[in-house]
Tab-separated table of C-alpha atoms in Angstrom:
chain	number	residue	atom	x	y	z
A	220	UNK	CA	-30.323	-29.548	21.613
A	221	UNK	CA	-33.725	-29.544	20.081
A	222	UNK	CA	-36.399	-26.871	19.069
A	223	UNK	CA	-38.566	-25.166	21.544
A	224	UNK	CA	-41.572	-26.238	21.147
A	225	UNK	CA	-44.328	-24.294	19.127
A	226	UNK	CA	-47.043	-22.011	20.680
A	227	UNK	CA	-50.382	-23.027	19.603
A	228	UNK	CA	-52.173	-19.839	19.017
A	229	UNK	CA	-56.012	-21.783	18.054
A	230	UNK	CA	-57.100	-21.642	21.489
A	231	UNK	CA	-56.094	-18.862	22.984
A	232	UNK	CA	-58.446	-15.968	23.741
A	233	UNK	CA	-58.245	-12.378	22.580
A	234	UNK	CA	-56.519	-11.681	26.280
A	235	UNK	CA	-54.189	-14.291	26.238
A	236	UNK	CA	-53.341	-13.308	22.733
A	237	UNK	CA	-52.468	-9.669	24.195
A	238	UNK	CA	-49.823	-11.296	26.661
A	239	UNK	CA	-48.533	-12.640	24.073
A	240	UNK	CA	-47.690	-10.331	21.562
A	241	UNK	CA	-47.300	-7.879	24.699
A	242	UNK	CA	-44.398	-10.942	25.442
A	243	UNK	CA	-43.085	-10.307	22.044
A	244	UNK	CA	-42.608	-6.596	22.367
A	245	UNK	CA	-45.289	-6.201	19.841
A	246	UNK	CA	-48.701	-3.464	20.618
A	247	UNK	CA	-51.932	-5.501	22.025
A	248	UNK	CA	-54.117	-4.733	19.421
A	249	UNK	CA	-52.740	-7.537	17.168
A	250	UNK	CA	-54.015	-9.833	19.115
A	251	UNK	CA	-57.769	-8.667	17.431
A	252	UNK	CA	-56.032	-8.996	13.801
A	253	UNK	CA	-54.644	-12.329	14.636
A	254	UNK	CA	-57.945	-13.306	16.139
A	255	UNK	CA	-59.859	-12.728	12.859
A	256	UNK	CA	-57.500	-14.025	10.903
A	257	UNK	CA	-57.237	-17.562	12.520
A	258	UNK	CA	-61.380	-17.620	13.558
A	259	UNK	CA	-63.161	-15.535	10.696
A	260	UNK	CA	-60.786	-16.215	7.723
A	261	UNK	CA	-59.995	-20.066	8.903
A	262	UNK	CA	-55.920	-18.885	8.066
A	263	UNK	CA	-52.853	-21.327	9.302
A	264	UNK	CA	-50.858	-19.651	7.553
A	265	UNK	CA	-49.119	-16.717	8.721
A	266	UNK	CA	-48.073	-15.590	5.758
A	267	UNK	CA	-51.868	-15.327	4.777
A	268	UNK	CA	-52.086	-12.980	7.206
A	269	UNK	CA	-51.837	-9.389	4.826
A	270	UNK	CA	-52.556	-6.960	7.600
A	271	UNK	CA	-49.437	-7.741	9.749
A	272	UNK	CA	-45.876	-6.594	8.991
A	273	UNK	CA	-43.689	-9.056	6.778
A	274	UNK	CA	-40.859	-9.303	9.962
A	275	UNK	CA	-43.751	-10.125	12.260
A	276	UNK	CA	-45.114	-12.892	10.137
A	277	UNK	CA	-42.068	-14.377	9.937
A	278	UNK	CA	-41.848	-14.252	13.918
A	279	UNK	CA	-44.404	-15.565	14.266
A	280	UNK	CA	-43.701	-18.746	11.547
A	281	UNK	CA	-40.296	-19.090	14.109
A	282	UNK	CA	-42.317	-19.135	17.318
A	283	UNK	CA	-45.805	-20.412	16.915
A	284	UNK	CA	-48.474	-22.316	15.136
A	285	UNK	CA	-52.363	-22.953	14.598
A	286	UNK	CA	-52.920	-26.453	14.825
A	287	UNK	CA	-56.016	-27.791	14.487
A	288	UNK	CA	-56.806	-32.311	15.479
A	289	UNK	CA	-56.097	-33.586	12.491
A	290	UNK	CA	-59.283	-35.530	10.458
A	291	UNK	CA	-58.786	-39.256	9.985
A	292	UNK	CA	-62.300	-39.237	8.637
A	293	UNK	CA	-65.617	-37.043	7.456
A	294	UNK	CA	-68.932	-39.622	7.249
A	295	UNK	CA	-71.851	-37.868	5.876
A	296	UNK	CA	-75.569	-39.189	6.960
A	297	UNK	CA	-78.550	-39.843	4.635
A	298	UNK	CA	-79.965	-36.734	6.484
A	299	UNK	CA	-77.280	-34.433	5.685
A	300	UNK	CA	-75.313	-35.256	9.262
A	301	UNK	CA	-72.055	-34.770	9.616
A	302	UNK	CA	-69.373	-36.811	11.800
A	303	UNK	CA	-66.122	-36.555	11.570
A	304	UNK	CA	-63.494	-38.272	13.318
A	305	UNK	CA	-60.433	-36.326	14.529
A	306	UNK	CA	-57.022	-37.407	15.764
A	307	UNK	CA	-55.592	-35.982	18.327
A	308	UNK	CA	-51.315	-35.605	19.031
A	309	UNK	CA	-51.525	-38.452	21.322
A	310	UNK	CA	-53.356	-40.723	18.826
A	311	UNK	CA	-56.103	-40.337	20.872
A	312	UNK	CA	-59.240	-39.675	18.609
A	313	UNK	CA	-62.671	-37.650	19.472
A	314	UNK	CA	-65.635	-37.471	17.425
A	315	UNK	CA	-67.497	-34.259	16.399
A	316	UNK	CA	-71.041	-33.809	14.606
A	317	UNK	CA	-72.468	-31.176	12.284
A	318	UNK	CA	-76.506	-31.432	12.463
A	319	UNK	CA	-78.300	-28.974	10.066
A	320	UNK	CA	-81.337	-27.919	9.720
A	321	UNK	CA	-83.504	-25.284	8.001
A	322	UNK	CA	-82.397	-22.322	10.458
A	323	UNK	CA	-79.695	-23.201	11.735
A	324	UNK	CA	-77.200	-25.378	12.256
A	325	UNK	CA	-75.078	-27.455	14.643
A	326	UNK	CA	-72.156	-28.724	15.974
A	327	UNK	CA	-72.168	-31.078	19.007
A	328	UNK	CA	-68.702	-30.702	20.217
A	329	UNK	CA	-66.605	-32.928	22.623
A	330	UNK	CA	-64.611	-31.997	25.479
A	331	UNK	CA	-62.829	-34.767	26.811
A	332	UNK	CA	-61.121	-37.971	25.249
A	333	UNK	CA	-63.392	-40.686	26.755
A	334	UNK	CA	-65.538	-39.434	30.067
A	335	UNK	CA	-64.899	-39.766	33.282
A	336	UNK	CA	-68.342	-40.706	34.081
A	337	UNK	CA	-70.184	-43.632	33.990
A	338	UNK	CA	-74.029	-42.876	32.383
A	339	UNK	CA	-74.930	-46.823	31.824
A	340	UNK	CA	-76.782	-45.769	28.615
A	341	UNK	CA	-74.111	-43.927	26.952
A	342	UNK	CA	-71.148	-45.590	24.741
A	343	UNK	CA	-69.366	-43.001	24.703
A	344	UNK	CA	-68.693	-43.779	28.660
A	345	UNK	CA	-67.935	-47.217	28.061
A	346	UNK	CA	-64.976	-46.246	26.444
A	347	UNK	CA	-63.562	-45.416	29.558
A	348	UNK	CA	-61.488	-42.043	29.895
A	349	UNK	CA	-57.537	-40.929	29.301
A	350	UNK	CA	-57.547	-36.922	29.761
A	351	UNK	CA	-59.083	-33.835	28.948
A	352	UNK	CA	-59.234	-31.866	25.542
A	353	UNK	CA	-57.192	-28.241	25.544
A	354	UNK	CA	-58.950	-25.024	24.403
A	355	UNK	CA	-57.323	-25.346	20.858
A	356	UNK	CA	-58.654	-29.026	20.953
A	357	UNK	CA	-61.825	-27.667	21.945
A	358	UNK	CA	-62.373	-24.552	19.797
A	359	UNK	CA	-60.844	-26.601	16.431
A	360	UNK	CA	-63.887	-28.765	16.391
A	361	UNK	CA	-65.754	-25.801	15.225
A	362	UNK	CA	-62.564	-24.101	13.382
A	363	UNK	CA	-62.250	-26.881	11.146
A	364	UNK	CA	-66.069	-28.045	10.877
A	365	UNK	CA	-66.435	-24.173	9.531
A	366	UNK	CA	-63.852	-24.624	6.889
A	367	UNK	CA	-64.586	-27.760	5.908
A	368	UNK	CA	-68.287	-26.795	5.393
A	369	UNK	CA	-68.150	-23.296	4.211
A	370	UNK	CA	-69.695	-23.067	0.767
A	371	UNK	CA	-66.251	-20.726	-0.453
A	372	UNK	CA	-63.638	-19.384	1.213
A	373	UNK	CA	-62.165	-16.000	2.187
A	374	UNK	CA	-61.729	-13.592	-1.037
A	375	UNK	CA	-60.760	-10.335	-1.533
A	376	UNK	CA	-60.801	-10.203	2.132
A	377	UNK	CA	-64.232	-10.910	3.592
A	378	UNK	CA	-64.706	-13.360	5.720
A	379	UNK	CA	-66.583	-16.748	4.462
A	380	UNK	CA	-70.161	-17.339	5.371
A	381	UNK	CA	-69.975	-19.515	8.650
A	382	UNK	CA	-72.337	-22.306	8.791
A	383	UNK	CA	-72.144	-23.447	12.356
A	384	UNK	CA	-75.275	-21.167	14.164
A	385	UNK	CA	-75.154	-23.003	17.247
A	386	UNK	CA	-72.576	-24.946	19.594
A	387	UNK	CA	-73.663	-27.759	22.113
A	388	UNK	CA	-71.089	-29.177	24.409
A	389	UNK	CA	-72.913	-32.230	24.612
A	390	UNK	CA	-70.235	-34.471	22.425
A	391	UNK	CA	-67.673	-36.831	24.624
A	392	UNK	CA	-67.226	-36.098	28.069
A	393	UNK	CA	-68.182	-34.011	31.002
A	394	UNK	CA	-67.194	-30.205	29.988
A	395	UNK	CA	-67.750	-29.301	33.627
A	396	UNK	CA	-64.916	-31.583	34.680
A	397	UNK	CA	-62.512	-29.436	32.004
A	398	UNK	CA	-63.732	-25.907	33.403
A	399	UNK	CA	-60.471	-24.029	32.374
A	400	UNK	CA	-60.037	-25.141	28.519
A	401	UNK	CA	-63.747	-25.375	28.061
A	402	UNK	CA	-64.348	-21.773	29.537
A	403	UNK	CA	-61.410	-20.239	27.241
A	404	UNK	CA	-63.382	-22.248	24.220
A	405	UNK	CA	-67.080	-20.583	25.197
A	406	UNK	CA	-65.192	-17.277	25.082
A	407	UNK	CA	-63.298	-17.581	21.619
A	408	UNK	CA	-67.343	-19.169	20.392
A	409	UNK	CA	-68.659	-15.742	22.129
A	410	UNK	CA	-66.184	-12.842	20.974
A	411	UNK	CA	-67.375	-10.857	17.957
A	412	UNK	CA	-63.520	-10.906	16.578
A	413	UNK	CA	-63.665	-14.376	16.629
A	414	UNK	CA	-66.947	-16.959	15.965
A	415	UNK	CA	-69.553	-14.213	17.199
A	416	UNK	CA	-72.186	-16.557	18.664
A	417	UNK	CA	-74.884	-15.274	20.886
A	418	UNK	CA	-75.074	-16.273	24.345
A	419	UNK	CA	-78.511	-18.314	23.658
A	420	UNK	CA	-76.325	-20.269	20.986
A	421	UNK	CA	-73.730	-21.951	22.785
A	422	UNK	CA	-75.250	-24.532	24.971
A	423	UNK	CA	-72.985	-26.566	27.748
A	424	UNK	CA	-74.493	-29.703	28.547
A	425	UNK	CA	-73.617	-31.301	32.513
A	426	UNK	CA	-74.710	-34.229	34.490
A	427	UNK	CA	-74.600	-32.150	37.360
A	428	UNK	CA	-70.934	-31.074	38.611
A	429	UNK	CA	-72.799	-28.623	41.036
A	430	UNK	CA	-70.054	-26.660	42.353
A	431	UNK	CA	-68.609	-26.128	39.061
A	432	UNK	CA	-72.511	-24.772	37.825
A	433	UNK	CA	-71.937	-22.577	40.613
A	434	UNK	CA	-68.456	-21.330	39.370
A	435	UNK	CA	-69.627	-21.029	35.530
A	436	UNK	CA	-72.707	-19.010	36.902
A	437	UNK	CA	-69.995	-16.891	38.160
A	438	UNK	CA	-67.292	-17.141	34.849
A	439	UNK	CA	-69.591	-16.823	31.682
A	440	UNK	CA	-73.453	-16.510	30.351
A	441	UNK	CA	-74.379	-19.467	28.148
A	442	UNK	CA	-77.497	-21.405	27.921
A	443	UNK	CA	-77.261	-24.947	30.430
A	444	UNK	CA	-78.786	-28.624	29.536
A	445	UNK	CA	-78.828	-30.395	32.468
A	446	UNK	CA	-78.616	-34.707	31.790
A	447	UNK	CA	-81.478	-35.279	34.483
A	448	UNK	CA	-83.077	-39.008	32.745
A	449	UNK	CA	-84.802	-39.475	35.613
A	450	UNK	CA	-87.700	-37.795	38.171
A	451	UNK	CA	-86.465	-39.315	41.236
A	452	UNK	CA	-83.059	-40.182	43.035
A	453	UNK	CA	-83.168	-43.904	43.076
A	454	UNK	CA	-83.397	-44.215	39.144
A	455	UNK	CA	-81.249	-41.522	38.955
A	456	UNK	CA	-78.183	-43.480	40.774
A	457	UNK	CA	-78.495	-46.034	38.598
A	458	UNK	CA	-78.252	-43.865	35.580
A	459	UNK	CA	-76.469	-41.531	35.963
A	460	UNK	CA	-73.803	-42.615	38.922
A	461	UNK	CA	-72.560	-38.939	39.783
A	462	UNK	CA	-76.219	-38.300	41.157
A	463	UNK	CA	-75.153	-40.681	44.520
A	464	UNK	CA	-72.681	-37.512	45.081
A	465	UNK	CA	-74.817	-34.527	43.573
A	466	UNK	CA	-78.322	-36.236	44.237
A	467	UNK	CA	-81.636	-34.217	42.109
A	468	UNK	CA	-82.245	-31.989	44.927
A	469	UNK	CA	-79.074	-30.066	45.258
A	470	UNK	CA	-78.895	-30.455	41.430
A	471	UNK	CA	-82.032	-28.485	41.046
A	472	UNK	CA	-81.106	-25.829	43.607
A	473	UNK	CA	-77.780	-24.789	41.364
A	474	UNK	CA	-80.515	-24.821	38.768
A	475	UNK	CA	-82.421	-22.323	40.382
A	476	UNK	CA	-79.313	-20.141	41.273
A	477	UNK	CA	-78.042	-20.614	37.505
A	478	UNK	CA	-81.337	-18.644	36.353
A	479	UNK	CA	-81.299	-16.246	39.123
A	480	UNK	CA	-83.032	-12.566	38.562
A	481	UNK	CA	-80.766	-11.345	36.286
A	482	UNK	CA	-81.381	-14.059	33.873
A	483	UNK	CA	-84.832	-13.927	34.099
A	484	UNK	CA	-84.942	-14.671	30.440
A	485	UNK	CA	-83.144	-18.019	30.705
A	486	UNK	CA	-84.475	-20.991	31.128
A	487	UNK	CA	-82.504	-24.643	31.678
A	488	UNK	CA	-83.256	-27.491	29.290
A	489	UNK	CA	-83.681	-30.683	30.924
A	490	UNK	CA	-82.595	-33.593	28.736
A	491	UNK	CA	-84.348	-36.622	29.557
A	492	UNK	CA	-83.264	-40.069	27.347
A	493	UNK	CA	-86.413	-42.057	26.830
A	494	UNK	CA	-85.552	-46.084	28.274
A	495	UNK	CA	-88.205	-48.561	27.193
A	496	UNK	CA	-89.794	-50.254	31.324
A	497	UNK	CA	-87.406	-47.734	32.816
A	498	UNK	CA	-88.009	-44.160	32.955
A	499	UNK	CA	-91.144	-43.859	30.574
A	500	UNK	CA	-94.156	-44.635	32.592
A	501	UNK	CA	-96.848	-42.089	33.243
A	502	UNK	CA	-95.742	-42.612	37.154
A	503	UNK	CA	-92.149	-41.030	36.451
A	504	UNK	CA	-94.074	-38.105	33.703
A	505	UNK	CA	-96.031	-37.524	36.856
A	506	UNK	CA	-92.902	-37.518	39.163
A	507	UNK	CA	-91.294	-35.220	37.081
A	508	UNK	CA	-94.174	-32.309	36.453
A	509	UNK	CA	-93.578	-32.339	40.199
A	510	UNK	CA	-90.037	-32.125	40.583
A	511	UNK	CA	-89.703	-29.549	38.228
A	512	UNK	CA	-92.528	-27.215	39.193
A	513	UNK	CA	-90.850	-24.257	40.305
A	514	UNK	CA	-87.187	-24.224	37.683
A	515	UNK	CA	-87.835	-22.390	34.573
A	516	UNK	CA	-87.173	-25.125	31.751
A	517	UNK	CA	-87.801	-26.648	29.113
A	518	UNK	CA	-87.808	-30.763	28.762
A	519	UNK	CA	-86.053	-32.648	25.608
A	520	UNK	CA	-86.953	-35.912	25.442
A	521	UNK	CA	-84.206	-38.257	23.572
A	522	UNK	CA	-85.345	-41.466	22.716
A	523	UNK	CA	-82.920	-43.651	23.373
A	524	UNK	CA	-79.436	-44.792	20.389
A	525	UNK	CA	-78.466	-48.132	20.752
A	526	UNK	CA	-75.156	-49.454	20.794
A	527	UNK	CA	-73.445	-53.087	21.079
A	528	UNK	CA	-73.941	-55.048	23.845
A	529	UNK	CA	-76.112	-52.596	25.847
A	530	UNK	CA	-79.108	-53.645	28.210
A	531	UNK	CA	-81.149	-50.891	27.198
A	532	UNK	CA	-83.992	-50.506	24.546
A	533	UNK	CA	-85.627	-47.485	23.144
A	534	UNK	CA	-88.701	-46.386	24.528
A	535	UNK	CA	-92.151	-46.730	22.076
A	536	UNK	CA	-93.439	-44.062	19.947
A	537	UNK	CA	-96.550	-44.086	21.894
A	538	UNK	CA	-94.831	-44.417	25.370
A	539	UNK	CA	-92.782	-41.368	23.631
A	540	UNK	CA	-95.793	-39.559	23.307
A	541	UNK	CA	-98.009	-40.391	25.658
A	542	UNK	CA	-95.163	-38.678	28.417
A	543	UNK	CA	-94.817	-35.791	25.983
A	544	UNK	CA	-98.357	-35.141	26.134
A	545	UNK	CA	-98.592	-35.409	29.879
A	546	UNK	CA	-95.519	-32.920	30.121
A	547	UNK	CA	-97.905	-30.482	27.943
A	548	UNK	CA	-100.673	-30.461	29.479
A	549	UNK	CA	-99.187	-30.006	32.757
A	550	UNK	CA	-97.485	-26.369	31.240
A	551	UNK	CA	-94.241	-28.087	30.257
A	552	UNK	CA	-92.174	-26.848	26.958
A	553	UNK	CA	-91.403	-30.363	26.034
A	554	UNK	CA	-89.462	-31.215	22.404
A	555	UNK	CA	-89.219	-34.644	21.520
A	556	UNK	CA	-85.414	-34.911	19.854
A	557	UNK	CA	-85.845	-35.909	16.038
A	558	UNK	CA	-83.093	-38.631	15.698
A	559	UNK	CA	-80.164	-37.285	13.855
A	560	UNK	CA	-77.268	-39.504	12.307
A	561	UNK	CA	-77.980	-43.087	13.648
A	562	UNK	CA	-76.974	-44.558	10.671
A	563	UNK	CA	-73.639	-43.594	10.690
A	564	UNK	CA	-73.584	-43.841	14.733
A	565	UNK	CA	-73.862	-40.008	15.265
A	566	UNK	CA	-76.492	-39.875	17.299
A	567	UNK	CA	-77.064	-38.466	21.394
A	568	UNK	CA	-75.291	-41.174	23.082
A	569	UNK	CA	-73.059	-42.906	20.497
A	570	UNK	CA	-70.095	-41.136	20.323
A	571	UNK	CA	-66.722	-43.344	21.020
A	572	UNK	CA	-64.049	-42.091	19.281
A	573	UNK	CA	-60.838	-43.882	20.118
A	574	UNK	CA	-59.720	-43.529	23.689
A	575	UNK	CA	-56.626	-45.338	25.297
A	576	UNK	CA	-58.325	-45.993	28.303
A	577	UNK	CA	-56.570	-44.964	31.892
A	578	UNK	CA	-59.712	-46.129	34.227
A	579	UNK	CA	-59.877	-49.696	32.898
A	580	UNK	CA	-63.599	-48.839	32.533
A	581	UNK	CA	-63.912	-50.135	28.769
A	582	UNK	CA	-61.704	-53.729	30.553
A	583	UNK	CA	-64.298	-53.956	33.299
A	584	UNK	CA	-66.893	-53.795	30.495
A	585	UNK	CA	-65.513	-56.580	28.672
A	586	UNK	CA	-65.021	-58.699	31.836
A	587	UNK	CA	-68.685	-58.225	32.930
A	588	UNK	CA	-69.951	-59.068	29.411
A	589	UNK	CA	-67.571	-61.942	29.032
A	590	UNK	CA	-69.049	-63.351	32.110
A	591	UNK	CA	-72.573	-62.767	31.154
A	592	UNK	CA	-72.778	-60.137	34.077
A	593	UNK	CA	-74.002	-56.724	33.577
A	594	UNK	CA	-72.678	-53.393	34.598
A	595	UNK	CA	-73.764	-51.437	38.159
């Protein structure tokens, strides 16, 4: 007969945390103690935990855990970039990056191992995909980058200075394809007895899953990047392949409904990856003050993070600017990305992690390449 398995209490949020001490015959409102204990204080210990009852810490030891991916490895950049490399119970591995900067600062979480998609200038998609990432999978990225970063940590008491400002789902994989456990993340990143973040500081980041932007419109108030990369529909479903089912037009109508009246005050951010002869002509700028004349956004153009073996080359500095300047001038917010963490692979785009691959993507890859072909 073996053990019952553990309950991971990292990702749960403050109401599932009521059901279950509500489960254990014990009064909701440890589920707010607990909460600031694991989120606030960083605590994996129970018996850390001062404000509960001896019996009940020892309960809990019996019955559950906070388990965070384990780090295999923390690279630091030349700019102060952080990635670290985190293993997951599978052996799977997903990488996470801290970015700071003067007023703020960052972390680029992932929420799947691999991605199910297939964006031809992203590595992280040629790794192919095995699953999705749970909520305590999800929120431990920042749990542990917070710990791991924090200049001291809890004394006498009071909670550690947090250093993650911001949160971008924008690391590997789709987050709209892992609604559930990335919802039940946003909310731990948003509740003041956990992480505390503003609404305008968590940022998910899609390639257009429009009926799930039409569910999360419904389910929770964060800020939305869309992965648009190109202004018209035949680029588009060459880039990024989940346009030939979504194409830009029904894309840009969720758009319109995520910012409707209410949110007046929100705007999306269109992330645009700058391709040397591909996307970066003043044609496509001119395409794309078009397409976008009636959304509320801002544009972020990304020039471009190689990787091994891909087709692709980053665009110019004065192609860069030259489409920046159009964007202006036209009434478009337009930020051109300052390239974080190349050196140490880091960078939008080059995430890989280590992903045991279940759609033979990453095999088709090699085939193609070992052949001399190149991918659709």
């Amino acid at each position: 007969m073996t053990d019952s398995p553990k309950t991971n209490l990292l990702g749960m949020t403050r109401q599932q945390l009521e059901g279950f001490f509500t489960a254990m015959g014990e009064k909701p409102f440890r589920a707010v103690q607990v909460l600031k204990w694991i989120h606030q204080h960083w605590v994996e210990d129970f018996q850390d935990m001062t404000d509960l009852s001896k019996a009940l810490r020892e309960r809990l030891a019996q019955v559950a855990e906070i388990r965070a991916p384990e780090v295999v490895y923390d690279q630091a950049s030349a700019d102060g970039t952080h990635k670290w490399l985190l293993r997951l119970d599978d052996g799977n591995c997903i990488e996470t990056v801290f970015i700071p900067e003067k007023d703020r600062g960052t972390l680029c979480v992932s929420s799947q191992v691999g991605c199910a998609l297939d964006c031809t200038f992203c590595s992280t998609a040629r790794q192919g995909f095995n699953r999705n990432l749970s909520s305590a999978e999800i929120v431990g990225q920042l749990w542990l980058a917070n710990r791991r970063l924090a200049p001291e940590r809890s004394v006498a008491g009071k909670a550690p200075e947090r250093v993650v400002s911001n949160v971008v789902l924008m690391g590997m994989g789709e987050p709209l394809l892992n609604f559930d456990n990335v919802v039940d993340a946003m909310r731990l990143m948003l509740d003041d007895n956990a992480y505390g973040l503003s609404k305008r500081r968590v940022t998910l980041s899609t390639s257009g899953i429009v009926p799930a932007m039409d569910r999360l419109k419904e389910t929770l108030d964060v800020a939305l990047a869309v992965s648009l990369h190109a202004p018209n529909d035949a680029l588009r479903d060459k880039l990024v392949p989940i346009n030939r089912k979504y194409p830009i037009a029904e894309l840009l109508d969720a758009c319109r409904r995520y910012v409707r009246e209410e949110r007046h005050h929100q705007r999306i951010t269109f992330e645009y990856v700058m391709l040397e002869g591909v996307n970066d002509s003043p044609e496509h700028a001119r395409q794309l003050i078009a397409l976008l004349r009636d959304v509320p956004c801002k544009i972020n153009l990304i020039p471009f993070n190689p990787f091994p073996e891909t087709r692709y080359r980053r665009s110019g500095d004065a192609a860069i600017r030259r489409f920046q300047e159009m964007l202006a001038n036209a009434g478009y917010t337009t930020i051109t990305r300052r390239t974080r963490g190349d050196d140490i692979d880091a960078a939008c785009g080059q995430l890989v992690g280590k992903v045991a691959d279940r759609s033979r993507r990453a095999l088709r890859f090699a085939r193609l390449e070992g052949t001399g072909g190149t991918a659709p």
